[in-house]
mmCIF file of C-alpha atoms in Angstrom:
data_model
loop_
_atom_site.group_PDB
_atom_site.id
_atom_site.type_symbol
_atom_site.label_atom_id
_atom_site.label_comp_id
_atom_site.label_asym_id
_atom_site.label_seq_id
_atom_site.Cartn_x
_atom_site.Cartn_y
_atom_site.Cartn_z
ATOM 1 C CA UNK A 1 12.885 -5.844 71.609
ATOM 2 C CA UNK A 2 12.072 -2.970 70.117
ATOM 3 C CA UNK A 3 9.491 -0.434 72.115
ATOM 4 C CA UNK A 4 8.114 2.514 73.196
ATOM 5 C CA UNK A 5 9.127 3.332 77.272
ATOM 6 C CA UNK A 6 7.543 5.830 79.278
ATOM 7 C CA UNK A 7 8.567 6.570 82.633
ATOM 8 C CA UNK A 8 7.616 6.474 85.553
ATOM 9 C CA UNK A 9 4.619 4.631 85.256
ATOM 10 C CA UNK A 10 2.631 5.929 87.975
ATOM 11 C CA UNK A 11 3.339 10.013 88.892
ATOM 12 C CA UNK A 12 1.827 12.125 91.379
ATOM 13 C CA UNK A 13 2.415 15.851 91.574
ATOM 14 C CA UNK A 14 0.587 18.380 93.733
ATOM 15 C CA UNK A 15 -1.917 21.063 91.948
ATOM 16 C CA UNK A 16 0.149 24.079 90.469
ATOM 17 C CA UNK A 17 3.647 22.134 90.750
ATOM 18 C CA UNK A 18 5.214 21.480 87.533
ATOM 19 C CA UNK A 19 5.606 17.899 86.311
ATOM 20 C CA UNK A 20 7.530 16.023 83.678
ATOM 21 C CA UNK A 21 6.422 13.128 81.748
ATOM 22 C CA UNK A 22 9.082 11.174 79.808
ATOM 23 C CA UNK A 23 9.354 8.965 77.003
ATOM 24 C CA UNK A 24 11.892 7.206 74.829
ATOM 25 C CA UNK A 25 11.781 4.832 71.935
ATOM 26 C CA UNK A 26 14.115 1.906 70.461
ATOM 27 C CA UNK A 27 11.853 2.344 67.092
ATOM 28 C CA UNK A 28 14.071 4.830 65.367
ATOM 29 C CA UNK A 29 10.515 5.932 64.429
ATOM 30 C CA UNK A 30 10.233 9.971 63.103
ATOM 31 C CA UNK A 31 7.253 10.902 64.752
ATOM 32 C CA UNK A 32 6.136 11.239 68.068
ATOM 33 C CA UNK A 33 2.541 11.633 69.879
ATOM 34 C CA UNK A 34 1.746 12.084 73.030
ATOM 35 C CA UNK A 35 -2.012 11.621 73.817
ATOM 36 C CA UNK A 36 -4.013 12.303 76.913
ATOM 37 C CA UNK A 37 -6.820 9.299 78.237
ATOM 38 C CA UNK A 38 -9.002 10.091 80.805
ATOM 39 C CA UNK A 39 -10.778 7.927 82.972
ATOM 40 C CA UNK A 40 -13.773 5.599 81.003
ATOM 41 C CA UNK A 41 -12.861 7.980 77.620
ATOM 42 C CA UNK A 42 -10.611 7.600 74.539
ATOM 43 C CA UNK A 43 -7.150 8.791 74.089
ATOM 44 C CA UNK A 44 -6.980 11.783 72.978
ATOM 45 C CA UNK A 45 -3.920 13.825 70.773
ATOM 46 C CA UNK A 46 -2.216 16.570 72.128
ATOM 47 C CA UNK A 47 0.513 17.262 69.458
ATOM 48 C CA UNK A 48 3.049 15.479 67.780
ATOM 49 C CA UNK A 49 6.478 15.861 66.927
ATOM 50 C CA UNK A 50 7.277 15.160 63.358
ATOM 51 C CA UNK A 51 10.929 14.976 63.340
ATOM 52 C CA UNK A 52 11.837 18.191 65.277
ATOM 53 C CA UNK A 53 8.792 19.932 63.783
ATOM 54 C CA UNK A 54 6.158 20.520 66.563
ATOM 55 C CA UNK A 55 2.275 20.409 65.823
ATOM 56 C CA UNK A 56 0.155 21.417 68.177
ATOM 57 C CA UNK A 57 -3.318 20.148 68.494
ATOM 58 C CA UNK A 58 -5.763 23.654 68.697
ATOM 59 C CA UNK A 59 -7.557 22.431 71.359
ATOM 60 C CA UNK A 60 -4.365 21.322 73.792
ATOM 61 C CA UNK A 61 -4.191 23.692 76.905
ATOM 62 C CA UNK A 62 -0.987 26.218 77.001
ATOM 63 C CA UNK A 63 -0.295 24.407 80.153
ATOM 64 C CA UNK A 64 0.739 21.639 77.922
ATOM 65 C CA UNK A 65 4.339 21.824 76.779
ATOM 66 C CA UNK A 66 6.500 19.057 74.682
ATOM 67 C CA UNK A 67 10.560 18.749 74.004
ATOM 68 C CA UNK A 68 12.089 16.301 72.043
ATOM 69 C CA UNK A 69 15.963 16.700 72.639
ATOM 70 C CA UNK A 70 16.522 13.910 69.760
ATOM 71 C CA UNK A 71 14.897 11.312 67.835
ATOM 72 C CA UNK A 72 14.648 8.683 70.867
ATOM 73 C CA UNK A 73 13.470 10.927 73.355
ATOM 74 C CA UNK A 74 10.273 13.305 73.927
ATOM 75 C CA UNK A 75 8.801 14.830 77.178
ATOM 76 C CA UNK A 76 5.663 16.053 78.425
ATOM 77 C CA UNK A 77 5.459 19.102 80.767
ATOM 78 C CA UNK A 78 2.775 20.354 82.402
ATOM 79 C CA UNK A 79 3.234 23.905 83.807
ATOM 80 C CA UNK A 80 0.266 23.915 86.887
ATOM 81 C CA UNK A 81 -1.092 20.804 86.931
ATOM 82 C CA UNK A 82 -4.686 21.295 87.571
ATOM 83 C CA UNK A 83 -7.356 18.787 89.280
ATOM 84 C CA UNK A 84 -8.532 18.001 86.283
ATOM 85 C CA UNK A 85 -5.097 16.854 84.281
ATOM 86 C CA UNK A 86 -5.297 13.498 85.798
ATOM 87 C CA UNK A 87 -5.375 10.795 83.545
ATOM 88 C CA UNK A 88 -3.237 8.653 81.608
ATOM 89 C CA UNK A 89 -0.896 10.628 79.325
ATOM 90 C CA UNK A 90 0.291 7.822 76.277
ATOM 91 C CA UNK A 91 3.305 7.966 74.378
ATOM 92 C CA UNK A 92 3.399 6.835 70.814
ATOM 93 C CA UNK A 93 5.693 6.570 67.673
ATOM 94 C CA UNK A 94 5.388 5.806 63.763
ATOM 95 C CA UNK A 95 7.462 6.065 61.052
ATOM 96 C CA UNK A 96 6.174 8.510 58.736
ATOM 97 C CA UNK A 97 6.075 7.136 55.016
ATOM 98 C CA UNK A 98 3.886 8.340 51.834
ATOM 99 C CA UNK A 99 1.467 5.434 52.643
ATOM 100 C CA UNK A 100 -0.505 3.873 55.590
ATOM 101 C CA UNK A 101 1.028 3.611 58.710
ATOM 102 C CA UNK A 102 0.518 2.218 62.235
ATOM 103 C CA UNK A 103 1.159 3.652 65.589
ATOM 104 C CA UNK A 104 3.618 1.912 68.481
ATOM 105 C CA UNK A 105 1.950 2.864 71.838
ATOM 106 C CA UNK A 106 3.729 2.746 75.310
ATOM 107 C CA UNK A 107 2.217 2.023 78.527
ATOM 108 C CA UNK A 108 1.583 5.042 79.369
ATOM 109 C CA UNK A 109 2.103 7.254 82.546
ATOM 110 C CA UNK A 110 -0.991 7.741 84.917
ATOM 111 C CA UNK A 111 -0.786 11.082 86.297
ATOM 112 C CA UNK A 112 -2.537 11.831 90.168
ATOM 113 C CA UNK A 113 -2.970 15.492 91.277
ATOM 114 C CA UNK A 114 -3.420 16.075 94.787
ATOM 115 C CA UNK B 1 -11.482 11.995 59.279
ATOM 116 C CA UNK B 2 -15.055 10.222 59.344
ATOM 117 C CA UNK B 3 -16.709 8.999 61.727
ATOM 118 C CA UNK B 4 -17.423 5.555 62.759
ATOM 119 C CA UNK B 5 -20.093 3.914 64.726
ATOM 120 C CA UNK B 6 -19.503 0.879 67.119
ATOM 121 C CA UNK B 7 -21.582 -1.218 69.786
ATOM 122 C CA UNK B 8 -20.745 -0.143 73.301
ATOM 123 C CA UNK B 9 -20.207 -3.057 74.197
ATOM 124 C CA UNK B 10 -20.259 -7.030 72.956
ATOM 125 C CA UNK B 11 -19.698 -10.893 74.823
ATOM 126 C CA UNK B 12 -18.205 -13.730 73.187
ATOM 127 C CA UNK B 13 -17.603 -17.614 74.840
ATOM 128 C CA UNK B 14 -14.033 -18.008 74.960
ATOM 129 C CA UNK B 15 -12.813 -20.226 71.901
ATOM 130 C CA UNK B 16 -15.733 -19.035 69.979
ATOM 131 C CA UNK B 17 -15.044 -16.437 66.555
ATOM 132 C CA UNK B 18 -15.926 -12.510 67.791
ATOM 133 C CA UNK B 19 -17.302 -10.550 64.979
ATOM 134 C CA UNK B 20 -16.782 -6.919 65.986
ATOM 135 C CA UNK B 21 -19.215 -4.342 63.861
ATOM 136 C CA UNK B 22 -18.142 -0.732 62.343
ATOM 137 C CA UNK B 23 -20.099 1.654 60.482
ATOM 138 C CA UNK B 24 -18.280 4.060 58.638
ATOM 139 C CA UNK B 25 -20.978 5.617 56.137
ATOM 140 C CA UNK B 26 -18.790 9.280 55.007
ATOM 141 C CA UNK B 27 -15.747 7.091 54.420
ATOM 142 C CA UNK B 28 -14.024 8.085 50.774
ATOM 143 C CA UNK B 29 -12.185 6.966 48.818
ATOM 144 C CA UNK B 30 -8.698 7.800 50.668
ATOM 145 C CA UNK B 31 -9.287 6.718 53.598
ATOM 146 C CA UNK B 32 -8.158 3.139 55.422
ATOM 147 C CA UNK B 33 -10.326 1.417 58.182
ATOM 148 C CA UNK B 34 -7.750 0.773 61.231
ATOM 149 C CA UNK B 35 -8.575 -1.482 64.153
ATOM 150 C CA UNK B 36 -6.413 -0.913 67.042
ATOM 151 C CA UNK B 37 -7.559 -2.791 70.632
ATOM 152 C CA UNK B 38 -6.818 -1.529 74.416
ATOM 153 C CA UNK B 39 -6.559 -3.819 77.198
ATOM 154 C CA UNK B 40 -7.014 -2.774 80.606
ATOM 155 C CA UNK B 41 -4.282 -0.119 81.580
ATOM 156 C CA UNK B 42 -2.085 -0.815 79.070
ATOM 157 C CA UNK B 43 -1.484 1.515 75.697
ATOM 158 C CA UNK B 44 -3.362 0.879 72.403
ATOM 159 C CA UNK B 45 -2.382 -1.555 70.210
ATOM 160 C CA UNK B 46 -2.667 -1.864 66.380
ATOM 161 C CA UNK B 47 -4.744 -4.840 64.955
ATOM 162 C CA UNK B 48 -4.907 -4.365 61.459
ATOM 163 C CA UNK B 49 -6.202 -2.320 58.079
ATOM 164 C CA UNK B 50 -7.308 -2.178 54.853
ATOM 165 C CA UNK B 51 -8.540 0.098 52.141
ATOM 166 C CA UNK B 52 -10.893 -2.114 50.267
ATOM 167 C CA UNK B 53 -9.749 -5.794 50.117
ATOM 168 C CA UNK B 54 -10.446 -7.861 52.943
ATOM 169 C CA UNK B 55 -7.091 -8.674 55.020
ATOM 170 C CA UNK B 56 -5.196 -11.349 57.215
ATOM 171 C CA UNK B 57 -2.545 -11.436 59.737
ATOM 172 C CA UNK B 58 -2.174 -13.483 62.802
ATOM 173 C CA UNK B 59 -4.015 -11.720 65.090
ATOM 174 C CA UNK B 60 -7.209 -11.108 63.511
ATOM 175 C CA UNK B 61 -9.106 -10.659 60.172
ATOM 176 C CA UNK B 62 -11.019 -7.490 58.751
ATOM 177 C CA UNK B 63 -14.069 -7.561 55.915
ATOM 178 C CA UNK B 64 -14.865 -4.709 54.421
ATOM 179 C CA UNK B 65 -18.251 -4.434 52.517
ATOM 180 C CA UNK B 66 -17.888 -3.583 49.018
ATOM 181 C CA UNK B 67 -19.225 -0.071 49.205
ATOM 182 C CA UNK B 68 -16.654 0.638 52.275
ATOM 183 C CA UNK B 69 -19.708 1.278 54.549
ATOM 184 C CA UNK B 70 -18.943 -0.781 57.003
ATOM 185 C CA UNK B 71 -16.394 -3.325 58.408
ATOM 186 C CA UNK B 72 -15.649 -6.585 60.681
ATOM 187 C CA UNK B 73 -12.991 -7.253 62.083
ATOM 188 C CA UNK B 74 -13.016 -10.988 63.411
ATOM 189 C CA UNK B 75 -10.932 -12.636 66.009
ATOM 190 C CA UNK B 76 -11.327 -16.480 65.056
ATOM 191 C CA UNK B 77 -11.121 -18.116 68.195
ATOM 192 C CA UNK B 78 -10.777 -15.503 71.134
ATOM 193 C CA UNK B 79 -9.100 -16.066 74.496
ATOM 194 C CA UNK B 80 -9.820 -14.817 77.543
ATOM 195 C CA UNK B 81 -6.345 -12.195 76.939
ATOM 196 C CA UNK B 82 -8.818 -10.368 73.613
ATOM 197 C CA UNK B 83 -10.961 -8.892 76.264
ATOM 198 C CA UNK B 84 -10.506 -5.451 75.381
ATOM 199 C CA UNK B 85 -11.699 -2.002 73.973
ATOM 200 C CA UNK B 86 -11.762 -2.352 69.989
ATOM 201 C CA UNK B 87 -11.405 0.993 68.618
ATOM 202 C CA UNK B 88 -12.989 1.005 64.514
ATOM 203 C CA UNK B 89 -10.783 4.371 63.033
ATOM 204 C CA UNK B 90 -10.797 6.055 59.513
ATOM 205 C CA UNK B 91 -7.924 7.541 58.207
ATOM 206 C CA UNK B 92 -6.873 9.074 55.334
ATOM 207 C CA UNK B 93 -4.392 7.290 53.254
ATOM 208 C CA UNK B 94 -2.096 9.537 51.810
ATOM 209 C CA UNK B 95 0.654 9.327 54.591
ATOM 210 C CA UNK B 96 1.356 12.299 56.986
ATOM 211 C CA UNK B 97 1.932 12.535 60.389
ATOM 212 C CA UNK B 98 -1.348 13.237 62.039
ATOM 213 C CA UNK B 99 -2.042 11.548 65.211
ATOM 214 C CA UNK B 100 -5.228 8.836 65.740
ATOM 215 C CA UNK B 101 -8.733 10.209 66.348
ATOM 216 C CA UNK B 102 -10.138 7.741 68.753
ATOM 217 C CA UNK B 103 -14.140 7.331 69.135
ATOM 218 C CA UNK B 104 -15.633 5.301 71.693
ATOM 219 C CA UNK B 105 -14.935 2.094 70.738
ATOM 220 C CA UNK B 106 -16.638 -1.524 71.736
ATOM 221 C CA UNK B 107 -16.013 -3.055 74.773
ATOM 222 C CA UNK B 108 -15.388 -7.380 74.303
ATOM 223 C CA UNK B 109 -15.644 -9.162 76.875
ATOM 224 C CA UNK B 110 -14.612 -12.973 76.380
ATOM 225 C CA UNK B 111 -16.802 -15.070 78.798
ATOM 226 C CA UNK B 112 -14.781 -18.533 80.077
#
């Protein structure tokens, strides 16, 4: 089937030490998102990758970083994780066209500093 | 994107319809009314939306008032598995790229 991976699923990193968060989709989908949940609150956006165009959300941390090598893959790096970057970081994909469209979320990756 | 209003929280009996409430009062003309759901420690997933007609699709139905003030969206008979946090989202219609803008949401919770 068709989906949206994200791996690992659990990740724990120690405060200041760099981490990566992956993700990869079967979609074939154009656009990327990865969004940050913390605990009891809403996902929200950090950026998006539309195609190999980067947008950056204003109010995403510089500690915040995103690649996306190709149109399958796309990865989350955090520079000095901080106590208060844990939470769920969510991967998700859509296909970009010039009406509605709906977003394909993966499981996302919850993310422990110690 | 405007904003939208839910009920913290809501209870259905299992097997019974859920009628889940959203107030959307600055939506204009452009802009759809998404439903997207969360269940426990998993990622978000999409429900269903519509600009002005009501819709259909085999997970739920949504009613939108004529004036596009507000919404429903109604699971007919909910199981146990629709306990969940139902997230009510306006969003422009014109295509694009830009990610979701999540509010609080509603939490269901189907009672056995």
């Amino acid at each position: 089937d068709a989906m949206v991976i994200q791996n690992p699923r659990y990740q724990v990193t120690q405060f200041g030490k760099p981490v990566t968060l992956s993700c990869s989709q079967t979609l074939n989908h154009n656009v990327m998102y990865w969004y940050q949940q913390k605990s009891s609150q809403a996902p929200k956006l950090l950026f998006h990758y539309y195609d190999k165009d980067f947008n950056n959300e204003a109010d995403t941390p510089d500690n915040f970083q995103s690649r996306r090598p190709n149109t399958s893959f796309c990865f989350l790096d955090i520079r000095s994780p901080g106590l208060g970057d844990a939470a769920m970081y969510l991967c998700a994909t859509s296909r970009r066209t010039e009406s509605s469209y709906e977003q394909y979320f993966g499981p996302g990756t919850r993310l422990t500093v110690t | 994107d405007a904003k939208t209003t839910q009920p913290p929280s809501m209870d259905c009996a299992e097997g019974r319809a859920a009628n889940l409430p959203c107030n959307h009062s600055t939506i204009s003309g452009n802009e759809y009314v998404y439903w997207y759901r969360q269940i426990h420690s998993q990622g978000p997933q999409y429900i269903i939306h519509g600009l002005k007609n009501n819709e259909t699709n085999e997970m739920a139905s949504l009613i939108i008032t004529e004036d596009r003030k507000s919404s429903t969206l109604i699971l007919p008979h909910a199981t146990l598995r629709d306990t969940a946090v139902y997230y009510c989202i306006v969003r422009y219609s014109g295509g694009g790229a830009d990610g979701l803008t999540f509010g609080k949401g509603t939490h269901l919770i189907i009672q056995p």
